PDB file of C-alpha atoms in Angstrom:
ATOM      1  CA  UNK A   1     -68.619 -53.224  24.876  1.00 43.00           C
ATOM      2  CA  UNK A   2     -70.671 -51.071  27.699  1.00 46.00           C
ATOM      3  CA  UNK A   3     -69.264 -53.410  30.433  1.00 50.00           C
ATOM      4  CA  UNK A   4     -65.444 -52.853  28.944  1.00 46.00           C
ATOM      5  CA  UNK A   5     -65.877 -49.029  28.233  1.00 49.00           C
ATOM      6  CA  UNK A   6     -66.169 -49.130  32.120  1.00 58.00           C
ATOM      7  CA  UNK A   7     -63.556 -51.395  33.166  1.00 81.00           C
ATOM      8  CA  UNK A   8     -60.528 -48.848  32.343  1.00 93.00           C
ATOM      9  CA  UNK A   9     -57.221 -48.813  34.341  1.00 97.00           C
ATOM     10  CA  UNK A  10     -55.619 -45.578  34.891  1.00 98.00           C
ATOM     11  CA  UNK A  11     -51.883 -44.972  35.312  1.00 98.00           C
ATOM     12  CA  UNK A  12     -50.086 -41.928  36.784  1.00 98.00           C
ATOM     13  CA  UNK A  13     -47.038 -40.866  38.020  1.00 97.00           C
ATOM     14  CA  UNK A  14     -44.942 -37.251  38.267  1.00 96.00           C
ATOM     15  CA  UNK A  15     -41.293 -36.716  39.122  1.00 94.00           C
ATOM     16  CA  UNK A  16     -38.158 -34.463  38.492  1.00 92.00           C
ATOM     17  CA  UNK A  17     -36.482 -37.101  36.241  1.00 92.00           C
ATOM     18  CA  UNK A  18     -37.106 -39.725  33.493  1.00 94.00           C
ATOM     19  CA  UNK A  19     -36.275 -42.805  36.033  1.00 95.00           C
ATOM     20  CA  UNK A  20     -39.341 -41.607  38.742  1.00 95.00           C
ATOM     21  CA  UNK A  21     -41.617 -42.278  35.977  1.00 97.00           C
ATOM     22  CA  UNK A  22     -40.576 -45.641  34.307  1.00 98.00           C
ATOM     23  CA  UNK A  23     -41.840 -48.161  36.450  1.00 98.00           C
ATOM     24  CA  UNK A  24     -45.309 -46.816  35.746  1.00 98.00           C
ATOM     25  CA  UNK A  25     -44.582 -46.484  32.086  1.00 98.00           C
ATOM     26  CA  UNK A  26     -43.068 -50.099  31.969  1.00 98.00           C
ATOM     27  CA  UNK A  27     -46.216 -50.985  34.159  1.00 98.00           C
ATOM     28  CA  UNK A  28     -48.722 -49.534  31.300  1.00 98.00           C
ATOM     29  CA  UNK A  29     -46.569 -50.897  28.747  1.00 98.00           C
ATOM     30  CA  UNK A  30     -47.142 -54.399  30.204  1.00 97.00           C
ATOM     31  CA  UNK A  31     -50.804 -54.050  30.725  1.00 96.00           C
ATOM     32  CA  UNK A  32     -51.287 -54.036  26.759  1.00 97.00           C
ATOM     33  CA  UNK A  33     -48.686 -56.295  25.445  1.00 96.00           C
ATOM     34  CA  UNK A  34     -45.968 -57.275  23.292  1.00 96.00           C
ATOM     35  CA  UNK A  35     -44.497 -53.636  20.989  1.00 97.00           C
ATOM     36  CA  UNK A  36     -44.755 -54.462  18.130  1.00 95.00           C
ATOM     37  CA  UNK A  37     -42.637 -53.723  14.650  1.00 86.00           C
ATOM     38  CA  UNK A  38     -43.466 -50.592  12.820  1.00 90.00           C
ATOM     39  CA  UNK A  39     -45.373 -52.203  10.175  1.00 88.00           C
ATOM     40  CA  UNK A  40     -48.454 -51.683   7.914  1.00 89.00           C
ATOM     41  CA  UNK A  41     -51.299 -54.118   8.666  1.00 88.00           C
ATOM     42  CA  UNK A  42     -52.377 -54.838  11.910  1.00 85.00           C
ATOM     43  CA  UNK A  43     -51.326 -57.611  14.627  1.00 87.00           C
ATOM     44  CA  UNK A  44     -54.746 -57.392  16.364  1.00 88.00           C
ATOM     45  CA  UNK A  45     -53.203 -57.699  19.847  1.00 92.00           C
ATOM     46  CA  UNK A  46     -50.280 -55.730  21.599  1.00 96.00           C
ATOM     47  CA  UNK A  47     -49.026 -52.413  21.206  1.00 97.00           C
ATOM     48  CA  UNK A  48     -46.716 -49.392  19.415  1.00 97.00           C
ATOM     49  CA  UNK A  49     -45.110 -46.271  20.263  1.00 98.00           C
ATOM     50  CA  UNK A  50     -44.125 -43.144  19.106  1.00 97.00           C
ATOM     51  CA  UNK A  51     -41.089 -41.940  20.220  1.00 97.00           C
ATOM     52  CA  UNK A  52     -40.543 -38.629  17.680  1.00 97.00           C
ATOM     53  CA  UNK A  53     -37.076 -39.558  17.160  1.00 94.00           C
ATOM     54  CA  UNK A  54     -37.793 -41.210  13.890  1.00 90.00           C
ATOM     55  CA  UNK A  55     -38.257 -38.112  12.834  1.00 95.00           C
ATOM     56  CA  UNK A  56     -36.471 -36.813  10.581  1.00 94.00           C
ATOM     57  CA  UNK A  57     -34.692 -33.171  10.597  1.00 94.00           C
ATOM     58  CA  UNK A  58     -37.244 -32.312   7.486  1.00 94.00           C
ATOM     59  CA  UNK A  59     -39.964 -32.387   9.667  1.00 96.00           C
ATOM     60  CA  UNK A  60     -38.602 -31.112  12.726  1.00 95.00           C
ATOM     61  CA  UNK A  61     -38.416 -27.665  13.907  1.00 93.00           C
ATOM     62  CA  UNK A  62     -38.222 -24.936  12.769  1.00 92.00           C
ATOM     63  CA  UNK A  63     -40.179 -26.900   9.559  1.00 94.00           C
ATOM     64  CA  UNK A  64     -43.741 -28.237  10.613  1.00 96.00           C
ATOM     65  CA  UNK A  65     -44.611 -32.005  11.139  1.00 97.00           C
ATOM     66  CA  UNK A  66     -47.298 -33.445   8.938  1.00 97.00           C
ATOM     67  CA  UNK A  67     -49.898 -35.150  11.416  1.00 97.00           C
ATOM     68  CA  UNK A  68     -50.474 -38.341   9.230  1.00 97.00           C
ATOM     69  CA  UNK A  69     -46.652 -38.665   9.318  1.00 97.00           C
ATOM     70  CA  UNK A  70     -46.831 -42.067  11.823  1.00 97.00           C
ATOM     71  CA  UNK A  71     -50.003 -43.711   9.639  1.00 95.00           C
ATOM     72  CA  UNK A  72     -47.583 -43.773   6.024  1.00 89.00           C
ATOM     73  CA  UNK A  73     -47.588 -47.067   4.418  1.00 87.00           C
ATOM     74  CA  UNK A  74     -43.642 -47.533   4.908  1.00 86.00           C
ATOM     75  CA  UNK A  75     -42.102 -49.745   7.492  1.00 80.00           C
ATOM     76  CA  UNK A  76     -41.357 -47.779  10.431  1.00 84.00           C
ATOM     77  CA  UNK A  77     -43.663 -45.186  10.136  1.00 92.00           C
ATOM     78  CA  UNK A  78     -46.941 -47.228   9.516  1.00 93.00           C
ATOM     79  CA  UNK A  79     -48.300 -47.139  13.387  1.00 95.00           C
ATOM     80  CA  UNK A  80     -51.797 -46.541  12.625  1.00 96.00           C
ATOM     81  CA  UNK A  81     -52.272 -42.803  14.216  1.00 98.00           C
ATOM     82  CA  UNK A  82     -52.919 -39.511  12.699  1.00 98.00           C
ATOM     83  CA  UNK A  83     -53.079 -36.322  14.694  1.00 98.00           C
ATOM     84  CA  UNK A  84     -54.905 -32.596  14.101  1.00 98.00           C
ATOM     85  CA  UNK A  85     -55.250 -29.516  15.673  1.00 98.00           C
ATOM     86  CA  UNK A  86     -57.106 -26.394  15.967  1.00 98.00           C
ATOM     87  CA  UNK A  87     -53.760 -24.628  16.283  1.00 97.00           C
ATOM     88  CA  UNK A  88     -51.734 -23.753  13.112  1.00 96.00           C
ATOM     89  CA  UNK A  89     -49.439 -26.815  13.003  1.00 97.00           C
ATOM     90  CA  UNK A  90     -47.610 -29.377  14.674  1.00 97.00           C
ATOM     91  CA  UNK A  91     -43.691 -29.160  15.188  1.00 96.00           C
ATOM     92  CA  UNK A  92     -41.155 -32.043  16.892  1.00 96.00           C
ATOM     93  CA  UNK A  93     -38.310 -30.432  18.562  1.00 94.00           C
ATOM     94  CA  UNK A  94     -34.840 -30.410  16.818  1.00 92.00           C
ATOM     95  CA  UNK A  95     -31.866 -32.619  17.700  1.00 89.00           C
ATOM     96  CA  UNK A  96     -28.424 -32.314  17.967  1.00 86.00           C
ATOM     97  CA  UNK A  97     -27.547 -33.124  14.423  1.00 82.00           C
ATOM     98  CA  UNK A  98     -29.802 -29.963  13.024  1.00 80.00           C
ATOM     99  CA  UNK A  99     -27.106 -27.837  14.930  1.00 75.00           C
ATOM    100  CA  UNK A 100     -30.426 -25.876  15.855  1.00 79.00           C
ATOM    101  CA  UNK A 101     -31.889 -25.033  19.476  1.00 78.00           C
ATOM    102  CA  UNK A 102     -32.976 -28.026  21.406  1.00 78.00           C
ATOM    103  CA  UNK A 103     -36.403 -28.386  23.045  1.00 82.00           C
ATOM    104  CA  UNK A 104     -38.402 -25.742  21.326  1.00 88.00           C
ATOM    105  CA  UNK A 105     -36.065 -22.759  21.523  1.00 82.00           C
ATOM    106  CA  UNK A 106     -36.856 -21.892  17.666  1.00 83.00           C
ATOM    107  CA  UNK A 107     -40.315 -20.485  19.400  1.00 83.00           C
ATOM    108  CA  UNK A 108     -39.531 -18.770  22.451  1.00 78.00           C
ATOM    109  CA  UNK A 109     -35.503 -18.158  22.926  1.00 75.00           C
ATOM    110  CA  UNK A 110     -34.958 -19.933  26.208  1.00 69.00           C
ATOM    111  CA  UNK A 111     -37.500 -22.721  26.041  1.00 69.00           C
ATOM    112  CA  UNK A 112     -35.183 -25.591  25.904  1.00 67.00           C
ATOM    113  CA  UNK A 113     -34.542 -24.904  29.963  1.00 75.00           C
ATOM    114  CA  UNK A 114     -37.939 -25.445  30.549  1.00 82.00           C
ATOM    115  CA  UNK A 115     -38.014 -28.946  29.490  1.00 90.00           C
ATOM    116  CA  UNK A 116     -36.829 -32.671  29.201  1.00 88.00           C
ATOM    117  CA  UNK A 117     -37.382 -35.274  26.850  1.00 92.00           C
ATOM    118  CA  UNK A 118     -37.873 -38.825  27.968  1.00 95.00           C
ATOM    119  CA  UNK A 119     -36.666 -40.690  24.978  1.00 94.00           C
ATOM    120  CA  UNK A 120     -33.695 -38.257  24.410  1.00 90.00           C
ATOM    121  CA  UNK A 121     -34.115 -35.661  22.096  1.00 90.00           C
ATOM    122  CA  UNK A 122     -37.073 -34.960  20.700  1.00 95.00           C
ATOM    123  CA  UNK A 123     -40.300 -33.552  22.114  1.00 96.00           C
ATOM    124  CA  UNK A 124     -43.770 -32.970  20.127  1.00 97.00           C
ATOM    125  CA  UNK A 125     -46.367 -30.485  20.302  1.00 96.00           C
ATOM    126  CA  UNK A 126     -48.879 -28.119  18.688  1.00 97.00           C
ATOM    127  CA  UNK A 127     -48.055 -24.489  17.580  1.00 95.00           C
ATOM    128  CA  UNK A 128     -50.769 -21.854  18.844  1.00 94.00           C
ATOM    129  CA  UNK A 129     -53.494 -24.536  20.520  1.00 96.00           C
ATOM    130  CA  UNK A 130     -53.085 -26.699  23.387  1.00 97.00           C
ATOM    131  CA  UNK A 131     -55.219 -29.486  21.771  1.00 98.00           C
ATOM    132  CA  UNK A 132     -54.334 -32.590  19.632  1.00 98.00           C
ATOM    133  CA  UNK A 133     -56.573 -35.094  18.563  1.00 98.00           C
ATOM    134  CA  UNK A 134     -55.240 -38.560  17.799  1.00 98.00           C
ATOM    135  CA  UNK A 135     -57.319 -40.879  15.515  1.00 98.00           C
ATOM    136  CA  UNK A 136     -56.707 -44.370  15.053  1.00 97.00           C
ATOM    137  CA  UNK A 137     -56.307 -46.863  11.850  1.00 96.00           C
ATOM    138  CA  UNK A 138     -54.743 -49.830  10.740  1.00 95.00           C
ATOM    139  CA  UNK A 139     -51.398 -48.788  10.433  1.00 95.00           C
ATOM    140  CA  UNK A 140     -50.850 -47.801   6.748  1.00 94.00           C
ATOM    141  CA  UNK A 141     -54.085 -47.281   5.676  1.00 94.00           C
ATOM    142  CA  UNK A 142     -57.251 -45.097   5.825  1.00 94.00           C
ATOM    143  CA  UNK A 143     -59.377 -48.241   7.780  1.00 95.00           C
ATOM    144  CA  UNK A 144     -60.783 -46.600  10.906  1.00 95.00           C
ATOM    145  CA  UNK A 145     -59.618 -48.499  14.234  1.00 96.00           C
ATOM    146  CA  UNK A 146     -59.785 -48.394  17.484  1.00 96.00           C
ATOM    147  CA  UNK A 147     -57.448 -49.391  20.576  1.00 97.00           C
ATOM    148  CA  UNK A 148     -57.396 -51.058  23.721  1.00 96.00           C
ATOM    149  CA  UNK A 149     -55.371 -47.615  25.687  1.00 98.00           C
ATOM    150  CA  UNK A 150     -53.739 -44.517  25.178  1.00 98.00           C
ATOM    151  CA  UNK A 151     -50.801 -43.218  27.432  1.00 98.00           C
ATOM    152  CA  UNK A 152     -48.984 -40.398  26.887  1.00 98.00           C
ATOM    153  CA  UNK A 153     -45.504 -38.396  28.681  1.00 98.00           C
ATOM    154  CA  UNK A 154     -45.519 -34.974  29.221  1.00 97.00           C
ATOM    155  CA  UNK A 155     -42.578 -32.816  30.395  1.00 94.00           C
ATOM    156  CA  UNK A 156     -43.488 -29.441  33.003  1.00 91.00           C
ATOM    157  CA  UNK A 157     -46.673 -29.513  33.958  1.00 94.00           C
ATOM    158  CA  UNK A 158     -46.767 -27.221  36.336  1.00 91.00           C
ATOM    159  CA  UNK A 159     -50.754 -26.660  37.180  1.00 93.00           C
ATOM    160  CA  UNK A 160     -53.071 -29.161  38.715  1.00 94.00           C
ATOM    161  CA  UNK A 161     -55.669 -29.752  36.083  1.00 96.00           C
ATOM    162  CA  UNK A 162     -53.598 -28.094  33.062  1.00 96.00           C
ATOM    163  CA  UNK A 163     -53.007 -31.380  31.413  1.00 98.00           C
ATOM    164  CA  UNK A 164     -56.108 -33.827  30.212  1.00 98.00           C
ATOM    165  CA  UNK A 165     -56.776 -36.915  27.993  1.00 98.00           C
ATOM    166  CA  UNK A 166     -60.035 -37.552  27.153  1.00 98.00           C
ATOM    167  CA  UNK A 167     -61.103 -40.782  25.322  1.00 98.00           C
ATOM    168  CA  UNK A 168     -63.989 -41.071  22.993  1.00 97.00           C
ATOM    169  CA  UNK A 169     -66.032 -44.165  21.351  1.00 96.00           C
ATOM    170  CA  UNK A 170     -66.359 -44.839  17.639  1.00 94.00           C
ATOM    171  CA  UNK A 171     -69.794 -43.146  18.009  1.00 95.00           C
ATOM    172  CA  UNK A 172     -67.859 -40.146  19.202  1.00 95.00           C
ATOM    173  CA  UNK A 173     -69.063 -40.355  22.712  1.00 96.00           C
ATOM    174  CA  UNK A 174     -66.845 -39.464  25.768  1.00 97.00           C
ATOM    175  CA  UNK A 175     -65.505 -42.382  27.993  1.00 97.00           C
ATOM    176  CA  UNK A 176     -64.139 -40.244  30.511  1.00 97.00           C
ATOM    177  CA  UNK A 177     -61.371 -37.418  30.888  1.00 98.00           C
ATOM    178  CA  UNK A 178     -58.201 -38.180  32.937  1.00 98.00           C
ATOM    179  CA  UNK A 179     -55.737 -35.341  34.428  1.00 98.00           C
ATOM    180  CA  UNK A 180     -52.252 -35.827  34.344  1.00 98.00           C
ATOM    181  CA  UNK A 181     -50.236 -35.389  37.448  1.00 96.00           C
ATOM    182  CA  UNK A 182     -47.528 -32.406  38.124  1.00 93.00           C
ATOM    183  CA  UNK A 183     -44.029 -33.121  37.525  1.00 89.00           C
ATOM    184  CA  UNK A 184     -43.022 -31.879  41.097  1.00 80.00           C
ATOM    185  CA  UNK A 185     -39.927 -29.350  40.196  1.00 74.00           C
ATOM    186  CA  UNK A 186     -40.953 -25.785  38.249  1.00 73.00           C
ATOM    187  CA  UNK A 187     -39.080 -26.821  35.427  1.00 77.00           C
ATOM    188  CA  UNK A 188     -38.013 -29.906  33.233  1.00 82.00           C
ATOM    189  CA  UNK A 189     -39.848 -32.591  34.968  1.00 90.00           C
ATOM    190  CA  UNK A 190     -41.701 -35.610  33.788  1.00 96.00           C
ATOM    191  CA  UNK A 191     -45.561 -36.541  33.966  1.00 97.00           C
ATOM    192  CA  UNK A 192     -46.986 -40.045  32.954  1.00 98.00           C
ATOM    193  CA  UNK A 193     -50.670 -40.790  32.655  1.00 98.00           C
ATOM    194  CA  UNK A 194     -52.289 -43.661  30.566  1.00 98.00           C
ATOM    195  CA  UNK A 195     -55.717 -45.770  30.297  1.00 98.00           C
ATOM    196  CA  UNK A 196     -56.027 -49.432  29.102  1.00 97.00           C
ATOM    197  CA  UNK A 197     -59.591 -51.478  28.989  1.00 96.00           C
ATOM    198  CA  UNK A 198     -59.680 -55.083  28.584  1.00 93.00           C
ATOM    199  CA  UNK A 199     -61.381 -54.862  24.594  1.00 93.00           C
ATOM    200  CA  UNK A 200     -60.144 -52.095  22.150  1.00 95.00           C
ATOM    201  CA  UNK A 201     -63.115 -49.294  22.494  1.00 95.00           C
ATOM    202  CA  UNK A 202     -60.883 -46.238  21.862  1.00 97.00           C
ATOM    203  CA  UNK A 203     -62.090 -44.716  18.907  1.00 97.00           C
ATOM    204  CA  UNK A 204     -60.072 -41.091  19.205  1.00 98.00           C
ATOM    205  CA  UNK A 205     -58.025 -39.346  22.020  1.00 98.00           C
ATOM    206  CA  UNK A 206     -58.085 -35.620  22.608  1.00 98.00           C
ATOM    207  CA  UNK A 207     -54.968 -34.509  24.522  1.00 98.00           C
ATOM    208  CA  UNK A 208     -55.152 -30.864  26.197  1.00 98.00           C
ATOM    209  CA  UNK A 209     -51.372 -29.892  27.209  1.00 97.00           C
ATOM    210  CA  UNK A 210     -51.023 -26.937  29.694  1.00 94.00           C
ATOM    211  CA  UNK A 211     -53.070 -23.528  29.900  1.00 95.00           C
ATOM    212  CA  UNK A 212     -51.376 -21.894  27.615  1.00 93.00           C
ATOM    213  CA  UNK A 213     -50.242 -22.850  23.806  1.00 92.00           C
ATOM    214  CA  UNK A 214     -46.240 -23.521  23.986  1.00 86.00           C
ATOM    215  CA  UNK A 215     -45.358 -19.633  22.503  1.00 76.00           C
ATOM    216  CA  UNK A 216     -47.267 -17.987  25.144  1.00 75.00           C
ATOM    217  CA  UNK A 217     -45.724 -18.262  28.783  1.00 68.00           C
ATOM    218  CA  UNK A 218     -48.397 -16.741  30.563  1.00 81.00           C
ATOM    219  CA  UNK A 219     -49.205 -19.757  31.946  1.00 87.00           C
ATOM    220  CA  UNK A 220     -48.652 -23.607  32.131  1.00 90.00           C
ATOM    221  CA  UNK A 221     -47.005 -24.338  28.867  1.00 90.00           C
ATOM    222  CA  UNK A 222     -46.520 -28.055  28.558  1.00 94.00           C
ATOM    223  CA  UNK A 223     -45.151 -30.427  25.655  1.00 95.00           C
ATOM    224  CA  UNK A 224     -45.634 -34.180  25.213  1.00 97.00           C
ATOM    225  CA  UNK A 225     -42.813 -36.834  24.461  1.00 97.00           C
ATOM    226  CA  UNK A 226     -43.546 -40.740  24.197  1.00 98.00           C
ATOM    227  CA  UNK A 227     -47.247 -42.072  23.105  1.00 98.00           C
ATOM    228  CA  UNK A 228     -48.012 -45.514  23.816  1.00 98.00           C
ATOM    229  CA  UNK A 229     -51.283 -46.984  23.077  1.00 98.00           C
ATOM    230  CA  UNK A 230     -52.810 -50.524  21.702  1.00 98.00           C
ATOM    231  CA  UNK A 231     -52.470 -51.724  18.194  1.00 97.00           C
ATOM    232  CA  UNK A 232     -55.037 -50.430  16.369  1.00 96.00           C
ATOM    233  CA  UNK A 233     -57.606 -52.599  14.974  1.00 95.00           C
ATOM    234  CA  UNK A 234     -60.354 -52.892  13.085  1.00 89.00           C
ATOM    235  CA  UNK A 235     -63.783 -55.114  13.434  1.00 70.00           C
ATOM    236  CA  UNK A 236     -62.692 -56.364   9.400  1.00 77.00           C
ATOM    237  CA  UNK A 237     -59.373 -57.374  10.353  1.00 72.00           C
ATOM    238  CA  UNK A 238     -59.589 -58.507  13.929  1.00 76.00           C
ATOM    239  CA  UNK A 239     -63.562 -59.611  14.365  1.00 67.00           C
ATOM    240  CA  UNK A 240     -63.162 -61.388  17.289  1.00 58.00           C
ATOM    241  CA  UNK A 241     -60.352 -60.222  20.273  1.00 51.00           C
ATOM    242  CA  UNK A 242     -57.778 -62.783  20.730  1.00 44.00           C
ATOM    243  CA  UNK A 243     -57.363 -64.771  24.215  1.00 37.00           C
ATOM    244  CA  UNK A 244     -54.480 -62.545  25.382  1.00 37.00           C
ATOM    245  CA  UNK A 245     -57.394 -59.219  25.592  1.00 41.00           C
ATOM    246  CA  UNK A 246     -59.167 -61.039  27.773  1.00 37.00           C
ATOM    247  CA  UNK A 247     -57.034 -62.610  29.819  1.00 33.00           C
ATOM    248  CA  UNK A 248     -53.650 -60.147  30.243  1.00 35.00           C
ATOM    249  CA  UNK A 249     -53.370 -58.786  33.622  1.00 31.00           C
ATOM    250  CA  UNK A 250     -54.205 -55.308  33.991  1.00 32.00           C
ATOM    251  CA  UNK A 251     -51.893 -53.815  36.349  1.00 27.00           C
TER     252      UNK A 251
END
């Protein structure tokens, strides 16, 4: 695994709209595979996504989202990720059927001009931290996993260097931290950044977004929309990688 902890790809882009972004996003999506069905059990090969729209209006702002939400044993929710903080809690933005403020406006009145989502509506991030930690299972269960890349969007970041993923082993050691690039425009603008390897050695993902926590804009507040990373799996349930991890083009 040493020689494929240090084979990663990295993928970037910035821009002042959802389309300057997607041929890098479509570009990461192809570099680990096939999306696969919201499911519990693992596949061994390609990859899922969170969107946040899934989400329903229970567990959207103003109400906090449970972080082991997207690892439930229930089809469509059983993607194999569960997320914690140091902050107080997690919250996904309303949409329009709440009837509430868009785009984190339940936190700071005026928010929802700051941002964008990608995957129209609804936006994710932590409440009074700028840190999430995303572990990895086989989907619908407590089976530790690990993946072949994380990638993540990220709407304003305005600061060079605000805006980090950082990718650890299963023996909890660093494989590297990765900035994300500015969006361009001051406001509502899109950042992409995402790392494959060839052989599934991410163990856990700790994503810093912006300066600042999102209810304090002295700074670089910055909120996250789409995750995309490789089905989790587990040396039990996949022991040996199949031929499309070691032979997929990575772009």
């Amino acid at each position: 695994l040493a020689g494929a902890a240090s084979a990663q790809t990295v993928f970037t882009a910035g821009g002042t709209d959802a389309g300057a972004i997607l041929p890098t996003v479509n570009a990461y999506r192809n570099s680990l595979g096939t999306l696969n069905g919201n499911l519990p059990g693992t596949l061994c090969f390609g990859r899922r996504e969170i969107n946040w729209d899934a989400v329903p209006n229970t567990f959207a702002s103003p109400n906090a989202f449970p972080g082991n939400f997207f690892n439930a044993n229930t089809a469509g929710r059983a993607r194999g990720v569960e997320f914690t903080t140091p902050g107080t809690q997690f919250q996904v933005s309303a949409n329009d059927s709440s009837g509430l403020t868009l785009d984190f406006g339940n936190l700071i009145p005026g928010m929802e001009n700051e941002f964008e989502s990608f995957s129209p509506q609804r936006l994710f991030t932590a409440v009074d931290s700028t840190t999430v930690f995303v572990d990895f299972f086989v989907p619908g269960t407590s089976e530790p996993a690990t993946s072949r890349g994380f990638g993540a969007v990220f709407s304003d970041i305005d600061t060079t260097g605000s805006t980090t993923i950082e990718l650890f082993n299963v023996l909890n050691q660093s494989l590297g931290i990765w900035t994300a690039p500015t969006g361009i425009s001051p406001s509502q603008s899109f950042s992409f950044l995402g790392i494959s390897y060839i052989r599934p050695v991410i163990a856990r993902v700790k994503i810093v977004s912006g300066n600042v926590p999102l209810n304090d804009l002295q700074g670089d507040a910055v909120v996250m929309d789409d995750f995309i990373y490789g089905e989790p799996v587990s040396a039990t349930s996949c022991p040996v990688c199949p031929a499309d991890l070691t032979t997929s083009a990575v772009q």
